[in-house]
Short mmCIF file of C-alpha atoms in Angstrom, two decimals:
data_model
loop_
_atom_site.label_atom_id
_atom_site.label_comp_id
_atom_site.label_asym_id
_atom_site.label_seq_id
_atom_site.Cartn_x
_atom_site.Cartn_y
_atom_site.Cartn_z
CA MET A 156 -162.16 138.92 48.21
CA SER A 157 -165.12 137.53 50.17
CA GLU A 158 -167.38 134.78 48.76
CA LEU A 159 -170.80 135.46 50.29
CA VAL A 160 -173.72 133.13 50.99
CA PRO A 161 -177.39 134.21 51.38
CA GLY A 162 -177.62 136.23 54.59
CA GLY A 163 -173.84 136.66 54.82
CA ASN A 164 -172.47 140.14 55.38
CA MET A 165 -169.19 142.04 55.40
CA PRO A 166 -168.00 145.55 56.34
CA LEU A 167 -167.35 147.98 53.51
CA PRO A 168 -164.40 150.37 53.26
CA GLY A 169 -165.10 154.07 53.35
CA GLY A 170 -166.19 155.76 50.16
CA ALA A 171 -167.93 154.53 47.05
CA VAL A 172 -168.31 150.92 45.93
CA THR A 173 -169.40 149.59 42.55
CA VAL A 174 -171.60 146.54 41.93
CA ARG A 175 -171.98 144.72 38.61
CA VAL A 176 -174.06 141.77 37.42
CA PRO A 177 -172.50 140.60 34.12
CA GLY A 178 -174.79 139.04 31.53
CA PRO A 179 -178.27 139.72 30.10
CA PHE A 180 -179.47 141.62 33.16
CA ASP A 181 -180.56 145.11 34.15
CA VAL A 182 -179.42 146.44 37.52
CA SER A 183 -181.49 148.82 39.63
CA ALA A 184 -181.54 150.07 43.23
CA LEU A 185 -183.99 151.23 45.90
CA VAL A 186 -182.92 153.77 48.53
CA THR A 187 -184.81 153.35 51.81
CA ASP A 188 -184.81 154.21 55.49
CA ASP A 189 -184.97 151.82 58.46
CA GLY A 190 -188.66 151.17 57.81
CA GLY A 191 -187.87 149.62 54.43
CA LYS A 192 -189.79 152.23 52.41
CA VAL A 193 -188.66 154.72 49.77
CA ARG A 194 -189.36 158.40 50.45
CA GLY A 195 -190.65 158.87 46.90
CA ASP A 196 -190.30 157.64 43.33
CA ALA A 197 -186.94 159.44 43.07
CA ASP A 198 -185.47 156.78 45.39
CA PHE A 199 -185.85 154.16 42.63
CA VAL A 200 -182.75 154.10 40.41
CA PHE A 201 -182.98 152.18 37.12
CA TYR A 202 -182.11 152.62 33.45
CA ASN A 203 -184.79 155.28 32.82
CA GLN A 204 -183.88 157.15 36.02
CA PRO A 205 -180.17 156.45 36.42
CA SER A 206 -179.22 158.59 39.40
CA ALA A 207 -180.18 159.68 42.90
CA PRO A 208 -178.07 161.28 45.64
CA GLY A 209 -175.26 158.83 46.36
CA VAL A 210 -176.33 156.28 43.69
CA ARG A 211 -175.45 156.30 39.99
CA LEU A 212 -176.17 153.72 37.27
CA ASP A 213 -173.82 153.73 34.28
CA GLY A 214 -174.48 150.82 31.92
CA ASP A 215 -174.16 147.65 33.99
CA ALA A 216 -172.27 149.40 36.81
CA LEU A 217 -174.11 150.70 39.88
CA THR A 218 -171.97 152.95 42.07
CA VAL A 219 -173.05 153.63 45.65
CA ASP A 220 -171.41 156.30 47.79
CA PRO A 221 -173.05 155.87 51.23
CA PRO A 222 -171.94 159.24 52.71
CA SER A 223 -173.65 161.02 49.79
CA LEU A 224 -177.07 159.37 50.17
CA ARG A 225 -180.06 161.61 50.87
CA PRO A 226 -180.72 162.50 54.54
CA GLY A 227 -182.40 159.64 56.41
CA ALA A 228 -181.33 156.94 53.96
CA THR A 229 -179.87 153.88 55.70
CA ARG A 230 -180.13 151.17 53.05
CA VAL A 231 -179.62 150.64 49.30
CA THR A 232 -181.12 147.41 47.92
CA VAL A 233 -179.56 146.13 44.69
CA VAL A 234 -181.94 144.45 42.23
CA ALA A 235 -181.26 142.38 39.10
CA SER A 236 -183.85 141.68 36.40
CA PRO A 237 -183.72 140.23 32.87
CA ALA A 238 -182.79 142.71 30.15
CA GLU A 239 -185.77 141.27 28.26
CA PRO A 240 -188.69 142.07 30.63
CA GLY A 241 -190.81 139.16 31.82
CA THR A 242 -188.22 136.46 31.04
CA PRO A 243 -187.98 133.91 33.88
CA LEU A 244 -184.51 134.05 35.39
CA GLY A 245 -184.32 130.26 35.18
CA ARG A 246 -183.93 130.59 31.39
CA LEU A 247 -180.83 132.79 31.76
CA PRO A 248 -177.33 132.22 33.15
CA ALA A 249 -177.22 132.41 36.93
CA PRO A 250 -176.75 136.09 37.95
CA THR A 251 -173.60 136.77 39.96
CA LEU A 252 -172.89 139.98 41.89
CA HIS A 253 -169.38 141.46 41.83
CA VAL A 254 -168.46 144.26 44.25
CA THR A 255 -165.36 146.40 43.80
CA ALA A 256 -163.71 149.29 45.60
CA PRO A 257 -162.38 152.44 43.85
CA GLY A 258 -159.56 151.41 41.53
CA GLY A 259 -161.20 148.09 40.73
CA ARG A 260 -160.06 146.09 43.79
CA SER A 261 -162.41 143.13 44.26
CA LEU A 262 -164.26 143.16 47.58
CA ALA A 263 -166.90 140.45 47.29
CA ARG A 264 -168.65 138.00 45.00
CA PHE A 265 -172.11 136.55 45.52
CA ALA A 266 -173.60 133.72 43.45
CA PRO A 267 -177.09 132.99 44.82
CA PRO A 268 -179.00 129.76 44.09
CA HIS A 269 -180.15 129.84 40.47
CA PRO A 270 -183.69 131.30 40.33
CA GLN A 271 -186.39 129.44 38.38
CA GLN A 272 -189.70 131.16 37.54
CA GLU A 273 -188.78 134.41 39.31
CA THR A 274 -188.46 137.45 37.06
CA VAL A 275 -186.49 139.71 39.41
CA LEU A 276 -183.97 139.13 42.19
CA LEU A 277 -183.02 141.15 45.25
CA LEU A 278 -179.28 140.48 45.18
CA ALA A 279 -177.81 142.49 48.05
CA GLU A 280 -178.19 145.49 50.29
CA ILE A 281 -175.74 148.10 51.47
CA TYR A 282 -176.83 149.21 54.93
CA ARG A 283 -175.71 151.40 57.80
CA ARG A 284 -174.48 149.67 60.96
CA GLY A 285 -173.42 152.13 63.64
CA ASP A 286 -170.97 154.58 62.10
CA GLY A 287 -170.05 152.27 59.22
CA TRP A 288 -171.65 150.52 56.26
CA LYS A 289 -171.93 146.83 55.45
CA LEU A 290 -172.93 144.65 52.52
CA ARG A 291 -175.42 141.81 53.02
CA ALA A 292 -176.08 139.10 50.40
CA LEU A 293 -179.82 138.48 49.79
CA GLY A 294 -180.74 136.27 46.82
CA GLN A 295 -184.49 136.91 47.22
CA GLY A 296 -186.60 136.17 44.11
CA TYR A 297 -189.90 137.71 42.97
CA ALA A 298 -192.33 136.18 40.49
CA ASP A 299 -194.08 139.44 39.57
CA GLY A 300 -191.21 141.55 38.32
CA LEU A 301 -190.09 145.03 39.24
CA ALA A 302 -193.68 146.19 39.75
CA GLY A 303 -194.09 143.89 42.76
CA ILE A 304 -190.82 144.99 44.32
CA ALA A 305 -191.63 148.65 43.68
CA ARG A 306 -195.01 148.33 45.42
CA ASP A 307 -193.51 146.55 48.44
CA PHE A 308 -190.90 149.29 48.80
CA GLY A 309 -193.48 152.08 48.44
CA VAL A 310 -192.94 153.24 44.86
CA ASP A 311 -196.15 154.58 43.33
CA VAL A 312 -197.19 152.09 40.61
CA ALA A 313 -200.46 152.58 38.72
CA ASP A 314 -203.25 150.00 39.16
CA ASP A 315 -203.05 148.86 35.52
CA GLY A 316 -199.47 147.70 36.03
CA ALA A 317 -197.87 150.60 34.20
CA ALA A 318 -195.41 152.65 36.14
CA THR A 319 -195.70 156.26 37.10
CA ALA A 320 -194.07 158.94 34.98
CA ALA A 321 -190.92 158.57 37.06
CA SER A 322 -190.89 154.79 36.47
CA PRO A 323 -192.32 154.12 32.99
CA ALA A 324 -190.60 150.79 32.39
CA LEU A 325 -191.74 148.64 35.30
CA GLY A 326 -194.20 146.66 33.21
CA ALA A 327 -197.25 144.66 34.26
CA PRO A 328 -197.11 142.01 36.98
CA SER A 329 -196.67 138.38 35.95
CA PRO A 330 -200.01 136.59 35.43
CA HIS A 331 -198.75 133.77 37.64
CA LEU A 332 -198.89 135.90 40.79
CA ALA A 333 -202.26 136.88 42.23
CA PRO A 334 -202.61 140.46 43.46
CA SER A 335 -201.99 140.84 47.18
CA PRO A 336 -205.09 140.87 49.37
CA ASP A 337 -206.16 144.26 50.64
CA PRO A 338 -203.55 144.70 53.39
CA ASP A 339 -205.77 147.01 55.40
CA GLY A 340 -208.66 144.56 55.33
CA LEU A 341 -206.51 141.58 56.34
CA LEU A 342 -204.62 143.54 58.96
CA GLY A 343 -207.92 144.72 60.44
CA LEU A 344 -209.14 141.13 60.76
CA VAL A 345 -205.85 140.08 62.36
CA ASN A 346 -205.78 142.94 64.85
CA SER A 347 -209.42 142.39 65.74
CA ALA A 348 -208.60 138.79 66.65
CA ARG A 349 -205.56 139.94 68.63
CA ALA A 350 -207.61 142.56 70.50
CA ALA A 351 -210.16 139.89 71.48
CA ALA A 352 -207.29 137.99 73.13
CA GLY A 353 -205.92 141.11 74.84
CA SER A 354 -202.86 141.32 72.55
CA PRO A 355 -201.59 144.60 71.10
CA PRO A 356 -201.97 145.25 67.35
CA VAL A 357 -199.26 144.46 64.84
CA SER A 358 -198.23 146.74 61.99
CA LEU A 359 -197.27 145.73 58.46
CA ASP A 360 -193.55 145.74 57.64
CA ALA A 361 -192.34 146.01 54.04
CA ARG A 362 -189.41 143.67 54.65
CA LEU A 363 -191.63 140.94 56.08
CA ALA A 364 -194.04 141.49 53.19
CA THR A 365 -191.15 140.98 50.76
CA ALA A 366 -190.22 137.68 52.41
CA ALA A 367 -193.86 136.55 52.65
CA ARG A 368 -194.52 137.27 48.98
CA ALA A 369 -191.37 135.44 47.88
CA HIS A 370 -192.13 132.38 50.00
CA ALA A 371 -195.77 132.18 48.95
CA ALA A 372 -194.60 132.33 45.32
CA ALA A 373 -192.03 129.59 45.98
CA MET A 374 -194.69 127.32 47.50
CA ALA A 375 -197.09 128.00 44.64
CA GLY A 376 -194.36 127.23 42.11
CA ALA A 377 -193.58 123.93 43.85
CA GLY A 378 -197.25 123.09 44.38
CA ARG A 379 -196.72 122.25 48.06
CA LEU A 380 -196.39 123.80 51.49
CA GLY A 381 -192.98 123.87 53.12
CA VAL A 382 -190.64 125.87 55.34
CA GLU A 383 -188.02 125.49 52.61
CA GLY A 384 -188.56 126.14 48.90
CA ARG A 385 -187.23 124.18 45.94
CA ASP A 386 -184.39 126.70 45.81
CA GLY A 387 -183.19 125.46 49.22
CA VAL A 388 -184.00 128.78 50.89
CA SER A 389 -186.13 128.66 54.03
CA VAL A 390 -188.76 131.19 55.02
CA TYR A 391 -186.47 132.32 57.88
CA GLN A 392 -183.59 132.95 55.48
CA ARG A 393 -185.95 134.99 53.31
CA ILE A 394 -186.80 137.18 56.32
CA THR A 395 -183.16 137.91 57.05
CA ALA A 396 -182.37 138.37 53.37
CA ALA A 397 -185.11 140.99 53.17
CA GLY A 398 -183.27 142.96 55.87
CA TYR A 399 -185.40 142.13 58.95
CA THR A 400 -183.36 140.94 61.94
CA TYR A 401 -185.64 139.44 64.57
CA VAL A 402 -185.56 138.40 68.20
CA THR A 403 -188.67 136.26 67.83
CA VAL A 404 -190.56 135.01 64.79
CA GLY A 405 -193.59 132.95 63.83
CA GLU A 406 -195.19 131.89 60.57
CA HIS A 407 -198.35 130.51 59.01
CA LEU A 408 -197.84 128.51 55.80
CA VAL A 409 -201.32 127.61 54.58
CA SER A 410 -203.06 126.52 51.39
CA GLY A 411 -206.76 126.57 50.63
CA PRO A 412 -208.38 129.76 52.01
CA ARG A 413 -209.62 132.01 49.22
CA THR A 414 -210.13 135.29 51.09
CA PRO A 415 -208.52 137.11 54.03
CA ALA A 416 -211.55 136.27 56.18
CA GLU A 417 -211.21 132.55 55.38
CA PHE A 418 -207.49 132.70 56.17
CA VAL A 419 -208.05 134.30 59.59
CA ASP A 420 -210.90 131.88 60.35
CA TYR A 421 -208.59 128.97 59.53
CA CYS A 422 -205.92 130.29 61.90
CA LEU A 423 -208.41 130.85 64.71
CA GLY A 424 -209.75 127.30 64.31
CA ASP A 425 -206.40 125.62 65.00
CA GLU A 426 -204.84 125.89 68.47
CA PRO A 427 -201.14 126.28 67.47
CA ALA A 428 -202.05 128.68 64.64
CA ARG A 429 -204.36 130.67 66.92
CA ARG A 430 -201.61 130.97 69.53
CA THR A 431 -199.19 132.37 66.94
CA LEU A 432 -201.70 134.87 65.52
CA ARG A 433 -202.51 136.15 69.03
CA ASP A 434 -198.96 136.07 70.42
CA PRO A 435 -198.49 139.39 72.29
CA GLY A 436 -194.74 139.29 71.66
CA PHE A 437 -195.08 140.09 67.96
CA THR A 438 -195.09 143.71 66.77
CA HIS A 439 -194.85 143.37 62.96
CA ALA A 440 -196.44 141.25 60.24
CA GLY A 441 -195.95 140.48 56.56
CA LEU A 442 -198.85 138.88 54.67
CA ALA A 443 -199.11 137.52 51.13
CA TRP A 444 -201.02 134.99 49.03
CA VAL A 445 -200.32 133.53 45.62
CA ASP A 446 -202.53 131.48 43.30
CA GLY A 447 -200.87 128.24 42.30
CA THR A 448 -202.18 125.43 40.12
CA GLY A 449 -205.58 124.67 41.61
CA ASP A 450 -204.84 126.17 45.04
CA THR A 451 -204.00 129.36 46.88
CA TYR A 452 -200.86 129.55 49.02
CA TRP A 453 -200.58 131.87 52.00
CA THR A 454 -197.58 133.04 53.99
CA ALA A 455 -198.08 135.13 57.12
CA LEU A 456 -194.98 136.22 59.03
CA TRP A 457 -194.99 137.57 62.57
CA ALA A 458 -191.94 139.01 64.26
CA ARG A 459 -190.41 141.45 66.69
CA PRO A 460 -187.19 143.19 65.60
CA LEU A 461 -183.91 142.61 67.38
CA THR A 462 -182.93 145.80 69.24
CA PRO A 463 -179.48 146.45 70.72
CA GLY A 464 -180.56 145.32 74.18
CA ASP A 465 -182.43 142.19 73.06
CA LEU A 466 -179.36 140.04 72.54
CA ALA A 467 -178.12 140.63 76.09
CA ARG A 468 -181.62 140.18 77.55
CA THR A 469 -182.18 136.92 75.66
CA ALA A 470 -178.82 135.54 76.76
CA ALA A 471 -179.48 136.58 80.36
CA GLU A 472 -182.87 134.85 80.32
CA VAL A 473 -181.36 131.61 78.99
CA ALA A 474 -178.68 131.77 81.70
CA ASP A 475 -181.28 132.48 84.39
CA LEU A 476 -183.47 129.55 83.33
CA THR A 477 -180.40 127.32 83.21
CA ASN A 478 -179.43 128.35 86.74
CA ARG A 479 -182.95 127.67 87.98
CA GLU A 480 -182.60 124.10 86.75
CA ARG A 481 -179.25 123.81 88.51
CA GLY A 482 -180.79 125.25 91.68
CA ARG A 483 -183.51 122.59 91.64
CA ALA A 484 -180.74 119.99 91.52
CA GLY A 485 -178.88 121.60 94.42
CA LEU A 486 -176.04 122.92 92.24
CA ARG A 487 -174.42 126.33 92.40
CA PRO A 488 -175.29 128.82 89.64
CA LEU A 489 -173.07 129.45 86.67
CA ALA A 490 -171.43 132.85 86.28
CA ALA A 491 -171.37 134.68 82.95
CA ASP A 492 -168.00 134.58 81.16
CA PRO A 493 -167.48 137.21 78.42
CA HIS A 494 -165.03 134.99 76.52
CA LEU A 495 -167.43 132.04 76.49
CA THR A 496 -170.21 134.45 75.49
CA ALA A 497 -168.18 135.74 72.53
CA ALA A 498 -167.41 132.20 71.37
CA ALA A 499 -171.03 131.07 71.75
CA GLN A 500 -172.40 134.08 69.87
CA ALA A 501 -169.85 133.64 67.09
CA HIS A 502 -170.82 129.98 66.69
CA SER A 503 -174.56 130.73 66.48
CA ALA A 504 -173.88 133.46 63.91
CA ASP A 505 -171.56 131.16 61.95
CA MET A 506 -174.16 128.37 61.79
CA VAL A 507 -176.68 130.84 60.37
CA ALA A 508 -174.29 132.50 57.90
CA ARG A 509 -172.88 129.24 56.51
CA ALA A 510 -176.02 127.12 56.83
CA PHE A 511 -174.68 124.28 58.96
CA TYR A 512 -175.74 122.81 62.30
CA SER A 513 -173.01 121.05 64.24
CA HIS A 514 -170.60 121.28 67.15
CA THR A 515 -167.87 120.98 64.52
CA SER A 516 -167.39 123.92 62.14
CA PRO A 517 -166.76 123.38 58.41
CA GLU A 518 -163.02 123.92 59.13
CA GLY A 519 -163.10 121.27 61.87
CA SER A 520 -162.92 123.52 64.94
CA GLN A 521 -164.47 122.16 68.15
CA PRO A 522 -166.10 124.01 71.10
CA TRP A 523 -162.84 124.08 73.07
CA ASP A 524 -160.99 125.49 70.05
CA ARG A 525 -163.54 128.31 69.69
CA ALA A 526 -163.46 129.02 73.43
CA ALA A 527 -159.66 129.26 73.45
CA ALA A 528 -159.65 131.45 70.33
CA ALA A 529 -162.04 133.85 72.09
CA GLY A 530 -159.67 134.12 75.06
CA ALA A 531 -161.28 131.67 77.51
CA ARG A 532 -158.85 129.82 79.76
CA ARG A 533 -161.06 127.05 81.14
CA ARG A 534 -159.72 123.55 81.78
CA SER A 535 -163.02 121.91 80.76
CA ILE A 536 -165.50 122.94 78.06
CA GLY A 537 -169.01 121.71 77.17
CA GLU A 538 -171.48 122.88 74.54
CA ASN A 539 -175.22 122.65 73.85
CA ILE A 540 -176.70 123.80 70.55
CA ALA A 541 -180.29 123.97 69.31
CA CYS A 542 -182.24 125.44 66.40
CA GLY A 543 -185.83 126.39 65.71
CA GLN A 544 -186.95 127.24 69.25
CA ARG A 545 -188.82 130.55 69.56
CA SER A 546 -187.95 131.61 73.12
CA PRO A 547 -185.44 131.08 75.96
CA ALA A 548 -188.03 129.01 77.85
CA GLU A 549 -188.59 126.75 74.85
CA VAL A 550 -184.91 126.14 74.20
CA VAL A 551 -183.99 125.43 77.84
CA ASP A 552 -187.00 123.12 78.16
CA GLY A 553 -185.82 121.24 75.06
CA TRP A 554 -182.31 120.86 76.41
CA MET A 555 -183.62 119.63 79.75
CA ASN A 556 -185.65 116.95 77.95
CA SER A 557 -182.55 115.66 76.14
CA PRO A 558 -180.26 113.46 78.29
CA GLY A 559 -176.99 114.67 76.79
CA HIS A 560 -177.89 118.37 76.94
CA ARG A 561 -179.37 117.96 80.42
CA ALA A 562 -176.10 116.40 81.59
CA ASN A 563 -174.18 119.52 80.52
CA ILE A 564 -176.63 121.85 82.27
CA LEU A 565 -176.46 119.81 85.48
CA LYS A 566 -172.72 119.05 85.47
CA ALA A 567 -171.47 119.98 88.93
CA ASP A 568 -167.94 120.83 87.75
CA PHE A 569 -169.03 123.65 85.44
CA THR A 570 -168.71 127.14 86.91
CA HIS A 571 -169.21 129.54 83.98
CA ILE A 572 -171.45 129.96 80.94
CA GLY A 573 -171.78 131.92 77.70
CA ILE A 574 -174.91 132.15 75.54
CA GLY A 575 -175.21 132.74 71.79
CA PHE A 576 -178.37 133.51 69.80
CA GLU A 577 -178.87 134.27 66.10
CA GLY A 578 -181.97 134.31 63.89
CA GLY A 579 -182.44 133.90 60.17
CA GLY A 580 -180.96 130.47 59.59
CA ARG A 581 -182.43 127.59 57.64
CA GLN A 582 -184.30 126.41 60.76
CA GLY A 583 -184.93 129.88 62.21
CA THR A 584 -183.18 130.70 65.48
CA TYR A 585 -179.86 129.07 66.42
CA TRP A 586 -178.81 128.80 70.07
CA THR A 587 -175.47 127.96 71.71
CA GLN A 588 -174.65 127.30 75.37
CA LEU A 589 -170.93 127.13 76.13
CA PHE A 590 -169.94 125.86 79.58
CA GLY A 591 -166.57 126.11 81.28
CA ALA A 592 -164.84 124.98 84.45
#
């Protein structure tokens, strides 16, 4: 059985799996496509609508049979909420997800950080990856109940907070969470500012909106701005937990503006914030604001999704920039080594999945151990790691301005290199350079 952490994932066996959340909780599910939206209200499975193609709710057991999902469905998001609507999850035992295969064999367990004022929790998602299906642990809290989640996923919820006929039990939003600003109005202001700078428009993404709403609520609950909430979850982990895997990401965490126009004006008046808002590399956005005690808290997320070719292109760019630095020093370029690449990528992914940042893994393995385990047969190994940088240029520049990292890049004996890159960790992007001779 696998013990999962937020953002951790695992492959699923073929056929149906069952998820349970023991205790005073209701379990529900949303069936979506790659865009993160339901096709209609029938894609929302809960106690008043207990079945959809490939998904069945029976008491506290939710059974998902991925091959039987409706055409076009690529994701099932599992949601837990209090059996007594509106009760903050912090007043209840910590919800724990149990996943079993047919016959009752345990596959996974996920115990997220205990929510506080949130009234609903995205626990996990079952999603298609290639020809198979995987389970990803989420642990993403919402302060405005099932109605807020339903809206973000595209379920039709009436303006007065009551659900549609297909969803009569959603209930009204929590009074602690302000309604979202008009997304069309805010997006228009954003794209107007981007057009003035010659940047292409961004489009709203439901997954980024989910992460933005959760982080704005976390900041409002804590009464302070921060990349990391009181629950120990960072805004970058919320993005990954919402199902958005990125190659580049940016954020605005702001308090004070009262309207979308004031928020955009604030961003345009600050050079770093203006640069992020206008960055031509971003294609998607998620925008949310929440009224806290005496202030309004904004989260704006900007990203470009990771496509199959992006990982190789990013690694190649890091290697190219590294070799340019070696060329300036009169050194021969480093050749790509697939074994070093595999070890470097695995280490970046491991640091994100298990929330650590070190050359030494939690089990004590060192760079040379990981290189050998991946099949590398180099007599000398060196490693650079970094986190938080937004681009290959930024990370190589940072390494070159650090004496120890610079020494690895400019070590004459090294002949080969492997690059690892993974987003969604506590500090955002995690980078690994593995050198060999």
